[in-house]
Amino acid sequence: MYPVDRAGQRLRLRELHPDDVDAVFAVYGSAEATQHMSFEPRSREQVGQIIDRATQSATTDPRTEYALAVTTQDDGDVIGFARLALDPHQPQGATIGFALRPDTWGAGRGLETVHLLLDLGFDGLGLHRIWGARSPLNTASARTLTAAGLIEEGVIREHVRKNGQWRDSVVHAILDREWPKTPRTRTV
Ligand SMILES: CC(C)(COP(=O)(O)OP(=O)(O)OC[C@H]1O[C@@H](n2cnc3c(N)ncnc32)[C@H](O)[C@@H]1OP(=O)(O)O)[C@@H](O)C(=O)NCCC(=O)NCCS
């Protein structure tokens, strides 16, 4: 599917553009936003490379990765980065990841972002299973995934290497039959 453009009540998921680099850097370059993620804060140059790869992979056929900008509906401000990647050996499954700029946290935008990713995966791509992995210390992510209907399934032990140490991940997942079709998101 290309281009992706999915609108919710306040937010929108759209394809990344090269000129989104500063906005994405405000998220991926932030020590606060990346504290519980699997990587250290990215440099602006690294964010540029991530966006280059995202725009290239967006037009591959078949498409296996959807790395997208999260924007506000009203003024188009890019407030975050959202990703859905098909599982390599089970393409009806996918992982999701998401991160918003810290000054936007705490007002329901994380939940709406996950709703939009699920809407893309289930309604847009016909997937069967969508899952995410979070740090055990990432309470905000746990609450957001749970609020969106993903069920905590278990722990992947020593899954991520960060700061010279192994870190477990907690897996949350949702199946297509568990995804309620409600009018909370609409597709454009
Ligand atoms: C995770 C993240 C997207 C949540 O965004 P947000 O806009 O603050 O989330 P929402 O306002 O939609 O809140 C969703 C739920 O999380 C809870 N929550 C949000 N921040 C929280 C925090 N710091 N501590 C505890 N709960 C928190 C909310 O109370 C709400 O739960 P509820 O519905 O049970 O009340 C945001 O914190 C973020 O970008 N973090 C950095 C990146 C990251 O960790 N991504 C996830 C990787 S797995």
Short mmCIF file of C-alpha atoms and ligand atoms in Angstrom, two decimals:
data_model
loop_
_atom_site.label_atom_id
_atom_site.label_comp_id
_atom_site.label_asym_id
_atom_site.label_seq_id
_atom_site.Cartn_x
_atom_site.Cartn_y
_atom_site.Cartn_z
CA MET A 1 0.00 0.00 0.00
CA TYR A 2 1.41 3.37 -1.03
CA PRO A 3 0.94 6.13 -0.12
CA VAL A 4 -0.46 5.64 3.36
CA ASP A 5 -2.61 8.47 4.60
CA ARG A 6 -4.89 7.60 7.51
CA ALA A 7 -6.71 10.12 9.62
CA GLY A 8 -8.07 9.79 13.13
CA GLN A 9 -9.90 12.33 15.24
CA ARG A 10 -6.91 14.58 15.93
CA LEU A 11 -3.97 12.87 14.26
CA ARG A 12 -2.92 11.55 10.91
CA LEU A 13 -0.41 8.96 9.71
CA ARG A 14 1.25 9.85 6.45
CA GLU A 15 4.36 8.97 4.48
CA LEU A 16 7.61 10.60 5.60
CA HIS A 17 9.21 13.34 3.50
CA PRO A 18 12.88 14.39 3.48
CA ASP A 19 11.93 17.73 5.04
CA ASP A 20 10.53 15.96 8.13
CA VAL A 21 14.07 15.47 9.43
CA ASP A 22 14.01 18.22 12.07
CA ALA A 23 10.61 17.16 13.39
CA VAL A 24 11.62 13.50 13.65
CA PHE A 25 14.94 14.53 15.21
CA ALA A 26 12.93 16.29 17.94
CA VAL A 27 11.69 12.80 18.88
CA TYR A 28 14.52 10.40 18.00
CA GLY A 29 17.20 12.85 19.14
CA SER A 30 15.52 13.29 22.53
CA ALA A 31 17.03 11.50 25.53
CA GLU A 32 13.60 11.61 27.18
CA ALA A 33 11.74 10.05 24.25
CA THR A 34 14.35 7.32 23.68
CA GLN A 35 14.93 6.48 27.36
CA HIS A 36 13.11 3.15 27.14
CA MET A 37 13.67 2.45 23.47
CA SER A 38 16.21 0.01 22.08
CA PHE A 39 18.64 2.69 20.90
CA GLU A 40 20.50 5.77 22.12
CA PRO A 41 19.29 9.20 20.93
CA ARG A 42 19.97 9.53 17.20
CA SER A 43 21.98 12.32 15.61
CA ARG A 44 20.32 14.55 13.03
CA GLU A 45 22.38 12.81 10.36
CA GLN A 46 21.16 9.39 11.51
CA VAL A 47 17.57 10.63 11.43
CA GLY A 48 18.15 11.78 7.85
CA GLN A 49 19.34 8.27 6.98
CA ILE A 50 16.31 6.71 8.69
CA ILE A 51 14.01 8.91 6.62
CA ASP A 52 15.92 8.07 3.43
CA ARG A 53 15.53 4.35 4.12
CA ALA A 54 11.87 4.83 4.99
CA THR A 55 11.10 6.64 1.75
CA GLN A 56 12.94 3.98 -0.27
CA SER A 57 11.26 1.05 1.45
CA ALA A 58 7.85 2.74 1.06
CA THR A 59 7.85 2.10 -2.67
CA THR A 60 9.28 -1.42 -2.71
CA ASP A 61 6.92 -4.09 -3.95
CA PRO A 62 5.90 -6.00 -1.93
CA ARG A 63 6.08 -3.39 0.78
CA THR A 64 7.09 -4.81 4.15
CA GLU A 65 7.71 -1.67 6.19
CA TYR A 66 5.55 1.34 6.94
CA ALA A 67 7.62 4.02 8.65
CA LEU A 68 5.32 7.00 8.94
CA ALA A 69 5.02 10.51 10.29
CA VAL A 70 2.43 11.20 12.99
CA THR A 71 0.99 14.65 12.38
CA THR A 72 -1.73 16.78 13.87
CA GLN A 73 -4.84 17.12 11.73
CA ASP A 74 -5.29 20.83 12.21
CA ASP A 75 -1.90 22.28 11.29
CA GLY A 76 0.04 19.25 10.02
CA ASP A 77 2.69 19.55 12.75
CA VAL A 78 4.82 16.37 12.79
CA ILE A 79 4.72 15.19 16.41
CA GLY A 80 6.01 11.66 16.10
CA PHE A 81 7.20 8.61 14.27
CA ALA A 82 5.20 5.40 13.87
CA ARG A 83 6.25 2.14 12.29
CA LEU A 84 4.59 -1.09 11.27
CA ALA A 85 6.84 -3.83 9.89
CA LEU A 86 5.61 -7.17 8.56
CA ASP A 87 7.10 -10.19 10.29
CA PRO A 88 9.70 -11.65 7.92
CA HIS A 89 8.49 -15.24 8.17
CA GLN A 90 4.80 -14.57 8.78
CA PRO A 91 3.64 -11.67 6.65
CA GLN A 92 0.14 -11.67 8.16
CA GLY A 93 1.80 -10.56 11.37
CA ALA A 94 3.55 -7.27 12.08
CA THR A 95 5.32 -5.38 14.83
CA ILE A 96 4.54 -1.80 15.67
CA GLY A 97 6.63 0.95 17.21
CA PHE A 98 5.79 4.54 18.00
CA ALA A 99 7.27 7.60 19.68
CA LEU A 100 5.90 11.08 20.15
CA ARG A 101 7.60 14.37 20.96
CA PRO A 102 7.67 14.73 24.75
CA ASP A 103 5.77 18.04 24.88
CA THR A 104 2.76 16.26 23.33
CA TRP A 105 2.54 13.42 25.86
CA GLY A 106 -0.30 12.85 28.29
CA ALA A 107 -3.26 13.93 26.18
CA GLY A 108 -4.37 10.74 24.43
CA ARG A 109 -2.19 11.09 21.35
CA GLY A 110 -0.21 7.91 22.05
CA LEU A 111 -3.42 5.91 22.19
CA GLU A 112 -4.71 7.49 18.99
CA THR A 113 -1.38 6.70 17.28
CA VAL A 114 -1.69 3.02 18.21
CA HIS A 115 -5.31 3.00 17.04
CA LEU A 116 -4.19 4.37 13.68
CA LEU A 117 -1.45 1.73 13.38
CA LEU A 118 -3.96 -1.03 14.18
CA ASP A 119 -6.41 0.45 11.70
CA LEU A 120 -3.69 0.42 9.04
CA GLY A 121 -2.69 -3.15 9.87
CA PHE A 122 -6.10 -4.76 10.26
CA ASP A 123 -8.40 -2.71 8.05
CA GLY A 124 -5.79 -1.54 5.55
CA LEU A 125 -3.53 -4.55 5.19
CA GLY A 126 -5.73 -7.42 6.37
CA LEU A 127 -3.26 -8.62 8.99
CA HIS A 128 -4.00 -11.33 11.51
CA ARG A 129 -1.74 -10.39 14.42
CA ILE A 130 -0.03 -7.18 15.49
CA TRP A 131 2.45 -7.01 18.33
CA GLY A 132 4.86 -4.71 20.04
CA ALA A 133 7.76 -5.13 22.43
CA ARG A 134 8.54 -2.67 25.20
CA SER A 135 11.04 -2.21 27.97
CA PRO A 136 9.84 -3.61 31.31
CA LEU A 137 10.29 -0.12 32.75
CA ASN A 138 8.21 1.60 30.07
CA THR A 139 5.00 2.18 31.99
CA ALA A 140 3.65 4.71 29.49
CA SER A 141 4.00 2.23 26.65
CA ALA A 142 2.45 -0.57 28.73
CA ARG A 143 -0.57 1.58 29.54
CA THR A 144 -0.90 2.80 25.96
CA LEU A 145 -0.72 -0.69 24.43
CA THR A 146 -3.13 -2.07 27.02
CA ALA A 147 -5.57 0.80 26.50
CA ALA A 148 -5.50 0.05 22.76
CA GLY A 149 -6.48 -3.57 23.42
CA LEU A 150 -3.13 -5.33 23.12
CA ILE A 151 -2.72 -8.15 25.60
CA GLU A 152 0.49 -8.71 27.52
CA GLU A 153 1.77 -12.11 26.41
CA GLY A 154 5.12 -12.55 28.07
CA VAL A 155 8.77 -11.67 28.22
CA ILE A 156 11.53 -12.06 25.67
CA ARG A 157 14.55 -12.48 27.87
CA GLU A 158 17.65 -10.38 27.18
CA HIS A 159 16.18 -9.21 23.89
CA VAL A 160 17.87 -5.83 23.54
CA ARG A 161 21.45 -4.74 24.06
CA LYS A 162 21.61 -1.16 25.32
CA ASN A 163 24.27 0.75 27.25
CA GLY A 164 26.41 -2.40 27.36
CA GLN A 165 23.70 -4.42 29.07
CA TRP A 166 21.04 -6.90 28.04
CA ARG A 167 17.45 -5.86 28.57
CA ASP A 168 14.28 -7.95 28.54
CA SER A 169 11.27 -6.98 26.42
CA VAL A 170 7.62 -7.41 27.31
CA VAL A 171 5.43 -8.47 24.38
CA HIS A 172 1.89 -7.17 23.83
CA ALA A 173 -0.29 -8.39 20.96
CA ILE A 174 -3.75 -8.19 19.43
CA LEU A 175 -5.49 -10.46 16.89
CA ASP A 176 -7.75 -9.32 14.08
CA ARG A 177 -10.86 -10.76 15.76
CA GLU A 178 -10.06 -8.71 18.85
CA TRP A 179 -9.88 -5.44 16.93
CA PRO A 180 -13.17 -3.63 17.30
CA LYS A 181 -14.42 -1.78 14.27
CA THR A 182 -15.64 1.49 15.70
CA PRO A 183 -15.93 4.95 14.18
CA ARG A 184 -13.04 6.30 16.26
CA THR A 185 -10.81 6.43 13.18
CA ARG A 186 -11.72 7.21 9.65
CA THR A 187 -9.70 6.55 6.54
CA VAL A 188 -9.06 9.19 3.94
C1 LIG B 1 4.36 5.84 24.93
C2 LIG B 1 3.85 7.22 24.43
C3 LIG B 1 3.65 7.20 22.94
C4 LIG B 1 2.53 7.52 25.13
O1 LIG B 1 2.03 8.73 24.57
P1 LIG B 1 0.95 9.64 25.33
O2 LIG B 1 0.40 10.58 24.32
O3 LIG B 1 1.52 10.22 26.57
O4 LIG B 1 -0.12 8.54 25.74
P2 LIG B 1 -1.67 8.77 26.05
O5 LIG B 1 -1.88 10.16 26.60
O6 LIG B 1 -2.46 8.35 24.87
O7 LIG B 1 -1.90 7.76 27.25
C5 LIG B 1 -2.15 6.40 26.99
C6 LIG B 1 -2.12 5.67 28.32
O8 LIG B 1 -0.80 5.70 28.89
C7 LIG B 1 -0.83 6.29 30.20
N1 LIG B 1 0.42 7.02 30.33
C8 LIG B 1 0.94 7.92 29.48
N2 LIG B 1 2.12 8.36 29.97
C9 LIG B 1 2.32 7.72 31.14
C10 LIG B 1 3.37 7.74 32.10
N3 LIG B 1 4.45 8.49 31.95
N4 LIG B 1 3.25 6.94 33.18
C11 LIG B 1 2.16 6.15 33.35
N5 LIG B 1 1.14 6.08 32.46
C12 LIG B 1 1.24 6.87 31.38
C13 LIG B 1 -2.07 7.14 30.19
O9 LIG B 1 -2.55 7.38 31.49
C14 LIG B 1 -3.01 6.28 29.39
O10 LIG B 1 -3.43 5.19 30.16
P3 LIG B 1 -4.95 4.98 30.59
O11 LIG B 1 -5.73 4.97 29.29
O12 LIG B 1 -4.93 3.67 31.27
O13 LIG B 1 -5.25 6.17 31.44
C15 LIG B 1 4.87 8.34 24.82
O14 LIG B 1 5.10 8.29 26.21
C16 LIG B 1 6.19 8.23 24.09
O15 LIG B 1 6.32 8.67 22.94
N6 LIG B 1 7.20 7.64 24.77
C17 LIG B 1 8.55 7.52 24.21
C18 LIG B 1 8.63 6.48 23.13
C19 LIG B 1 8.18 5.11 23.59
O16 LIG B 1 8.47 4.69 24.71
N7 LIG B 1 7.48 4.42 22.70
C20 LIG B 1 6.98 3.09 22.95
C21 LIG B 1 8.00 2.10 22.56
S1 LIG B 1 7.43 0.43 22.92
#
